[in-house]
Amino acid sequence: MLSFHLIMNRRLPIVCVLLCCYSFVMAQDNNSSTKTKVSGKAQDAVSNKPIEFASVVLLHRKDSSVAYGQYTETNGSFNFAAVAPGDYVLRITFLGYNKLEKGLHVNKGQPALAVGALKLQTGGKQLDAVEIKAEKPAFSMQIDRQVFDAGSIVTAEGGTGADILKNIPSVDVDIDDNVSLRGKSVTIYVDGKPSPFGDAKTALAMIPAATVDRIEVINNPSAKYEAQGGGGIINIILKKDKAIGYNVMVNGGLATRKQYNGSVNASLRMKKFNFFGNYYGHYGEQSGSGYSNRQNKIPDSTNTFFFTQANRSKNSDGGHGGRLGLDFYMDDHNTFTLSEGINYNNGYSQDDYLLNYLDAAQQSIRTGNRNNNSHYYNTNNNTAFNFRHTTNKENEELTAYVSYSNNKGENNSDYHTLYAKPGSGPEADPDQQTNLGLTHNQFWNLQSDYTTPVGDKGKLEAGVKTTFRNNNNDYDARLFNWDTQQFEKSNDLSNAFKYNENIYAGYANFSGALGNLGYQVGARVEQSQLKGYSFTRDTSVNNHYLNLFPSVFLKYNLPRNQDQSLVFNYSTRVDRPVFDQLLPYVNNSDPQNLRVGNPNLKPSITHKFEMNYSRYFPISRDFLNTGVYYSQANGDIDRISTLDSLTGVTTTMPANLATDQDWGANFTYQLHFYRWWDLTSNFNLEYSRLTGKGNFSNISNEYLSYGVQMNTNFRLPGNLSIQVQGHYRSPRVTPQGTFKAYNGADLGIRKELLKNKALAISVNISDLLNTQQYSSHYETDAFIQDYERKRTTRFLRINLRYRFGKMDPNLFNKKKKATEDPLEEDQMQPQQQGKQQPQQQGKEGEHRL
């Protein structure tokens, strides 16, 4: 074994080179004359009976990445119609049998390779095949994205989707679980489709971490994907299984500070039908505190020069829900999927504020006590239908997708404020306010995509998509009148608002190859119609936009080393104002810091360039990815705060403030010290410059920021895993100041027990050093303000996961033909392309959610 020093000396020149972008291989050689048909059959080693629906994958020997994948037929046969030359590992897995791995070499120009009948031993027996170690990598680069194995993130066990994303480089999750990618807004997908749960925060809260197979981060999406989200797309892939039989996973956990969670996930496959479903529940309590200190450069009417505010909060959140679905495999070419999900959430919060107004000598001239209490309840149901059609033509596919989501919510809140002057008691009767908010949101998504090969090396993708969003909001605010002893409606604070967003889109992509250069060019057209009306204020929003979003991807494989690649890509994105930003509301839950909407917001267009270099080291299994990027957002949407010089109240609202330019460099290295110890490090350096325009021409800010993330894993004997994750993000620029530095560390320990690791026990400590908090600094011509906020982030969490099931092709057969010959090798027919399952990139033996 090479010593650690020798390994590092050999890698040092590579680590020091920061060249360009991650791997993009859109153009692969589809010339059937240079590819090989690989066929065989899976059988029971004792009875020689065929094994139906066993998972068969071909892995690249150099890095264990999946090249091809499918399931065996009813007679146990499998057939890969077109395999490129190279070294592979053939892996066959099926529940109840030992994994079989056989080394294969496919020669150039070889028309066919028959591996014969491969005998699988029942659990516990040794295999007589050529065996190699090939574990699923925790991090890998694919065509246009970075892929992270969720199962390897020990620190997220027992948590939600947000806990997984906290471990992903370049992804920021703040203490309120709001998600951004490289500081920009992001769109959340689930299984390749827009999340049906509403905003990203809600979507992640409804996804248990145990149900996630992998996370795909797409910084620069092609024209195939919707253009919304300046930061890109995060695609959450859920676990699946389609083998005949049943599979059940039970998960439960508890944490300090009254945190509880549990879920049950199951699938049942019966020939042409696959039933899947899950149910989950969670409850948690949190506490927090905050402090702000503001200096007014211009005193208000009460001669206030300084203002301080301290608050404490308590809140609880609970919910439960589930999903049921059905796959119907009508024939070799047509598959239908129907699913229905229902979710319920409710919670309570209490906030107490202590307000203090001071003069120039920092002597108190007025104080206030503010108490806020609120209850919320919301429901979500979503229905999805998917259709997939393949043909006998290789790689030709047509899909159609329709989904409908219906969300209803109710929020009741009460505010009570009492002001006083030092030494003189209360100024007057307290301010009392009661509020009732009702929301009803509906979301339709209709989509169809078509893919077909063109010539020897080309591929054409085209599709259409339509989304309809209908949002209705009715907020009724009532103030208590001490003269009439009644609550009376406030027209200034109340608002009834209706908002519709309709988007019609179409795209086309063409990919091909010229020697070692692969390319993809495409364009997406989106017609947006945004209409809103405030019944209370008699104001309307009526905007129409037609936008073209081109994209270009180039990938060059270095001719002398196929383990290296160079990639360039360009695309355009859009940040459309969302419902909450356009809503002409006034949120006075914090009486000194009002928040309002802006019906005049316009979409912000972002141009993104990225260039990356990636290299894989076969001997050490290390991986390097490094690159540079540039983005420019015109009419960037951000929040701006202004001070009322008479009342001393700040008002914050979103606006198209400035042109936002970002220059950045990213470096990721996955280092294997030993087979049982690895370290993945990520470093991101970014220079940002904001240049105001129009009414905001006085805004100008620039800053150099960086972020570091380290993740180390120890796989010890006895199926014991230990993971430590740490991150640090330096201050980041805002239009009127900076977000202060942010850091934290998490620890996770997992022990797997019983046969096939059916039982897993994990212990996690989040925010190990209790350092995570939100801090900001604002500085304008009118005021200087520092703000800090801390919530409960350190938890000790214990989680149990138990899996059981049986995958047997004969489980539901009443009879088995006694005359069936399992060794009809010369009668095997090539499998039709439409019967092949998609390439499996997740772990075998998991279940569909």
XYZ file of C-alpha atoms in Angstrom, residues 22 138-141 145-150 152-153 155 161-173 179-184 186 214-220 231-235 610 612 623-626 629 665-671 678-686 706-713 723-729 732 746:
86
model
C -17.559 19.247 -14.189
C -20.716 9.291 -1.865
C -20.015 11.920 -4.551
C -19.828 11.646 -8.325
C -19.999 13.780 -11.453
C -24.772 17.641 -12.480
C -23.123 16.712 -9.214
C -24.643 13.654 -7.507
C -24.519 12.984 -3.770
C -25.525 9.690 -2.162
C -28.056 10.475 0.582
C -23.858 8.097 3.017
C -24.899 11.230 4.940
C -25.492 13.145 10.130
C -34.663 16.788 3.244
C -33.315 20.070 4.650
C -30.898 18.145 6.910
C -29.483 16.352 3.862
C -28.984 19.597 1.928
C -26.996 21.078 4.825
C -24.271 18.575 3.900
C -24.127 19.475 0.187
C -21.313 21.824 -0.981
C -22.388 25.267 -2.289
C -25.892 24.780 -0.829
C -26.816 27.116 2.033
C -29.647 26.269 4.440
C -32.370 27.094 0.696
C -30.041 28.882 -1.717
C -27.355 27.703 -4.143
C -24.228 29.870 -4.322
C -26.290 32.575 -2.638
C -29.052 32.512 -5.302
C -33.072 27.584 -6.241
C -29.612 10.805 -3.814
C -29.369 14.544 -4.380
C -28.587 16.004 -7.795
C -27.234 19.567 -7.904
C -27.590 21.238 -11.312
C -25.843 24.616 -11.149
C -26.364 25.435 -14.804
C -29.107 29.553 -8.672
C -30.155 26.401 -10.540
C -32.030 23.221 -9.637
C -31.748 20.712 -6.791
C -33.331 17.387 -7.765
C -19.116 28.079 -16.203
C -14.612 23.218 -15.221
C -11.707 12.640 -7.641
C -10.910 16.264 -8.465
C -13.286 18.877 -9.818
C -12.342 22.524 -10.106
C -17.862 30.711 -13.111
C -13.941 29.647 -8.399
C -14.876 26.268 -6.970
C -12.620 23.405 -5.890
C -13.730 19.926 -4.763
C -11.424 17.039 -3.935
C -12.395 13.589 -2.692
C -9.403 11.956 -0.998
C -12.072 9.275 3.123
C -12.284 13.068 3.158
C -14.241 15.305 0.790
C -13.349 18.991 0.840
C -14.946 21.894 -0.992
C -13.708 25.468 -1.295
C -15.665 28.234 -3.024
C -14.292 31.734 -3.615
C -16.595 34.483 -4.911
C -15.554 32.321 0.519
C -16.956 29.098 1.888
C -15.283 25.905 3.122
C -16.907 22.533 3.748
C -15.222 19.342 4.979
C -16.789 15.904 5.296
C -14.875 12.884 6.578
C -16.133 9.296 6.878
C -19.114 10.922 9.969
C -17.988 14.435 10.882
C -19.105 17.405 8.805
C -18.009 21.003 9.228
C -18.605 24.202 7.265
C -17.674 27.870 7.336
C -19.051 30.695 5.203
C -21.585 37.763 2.101
C -22.246 17.919 12.879
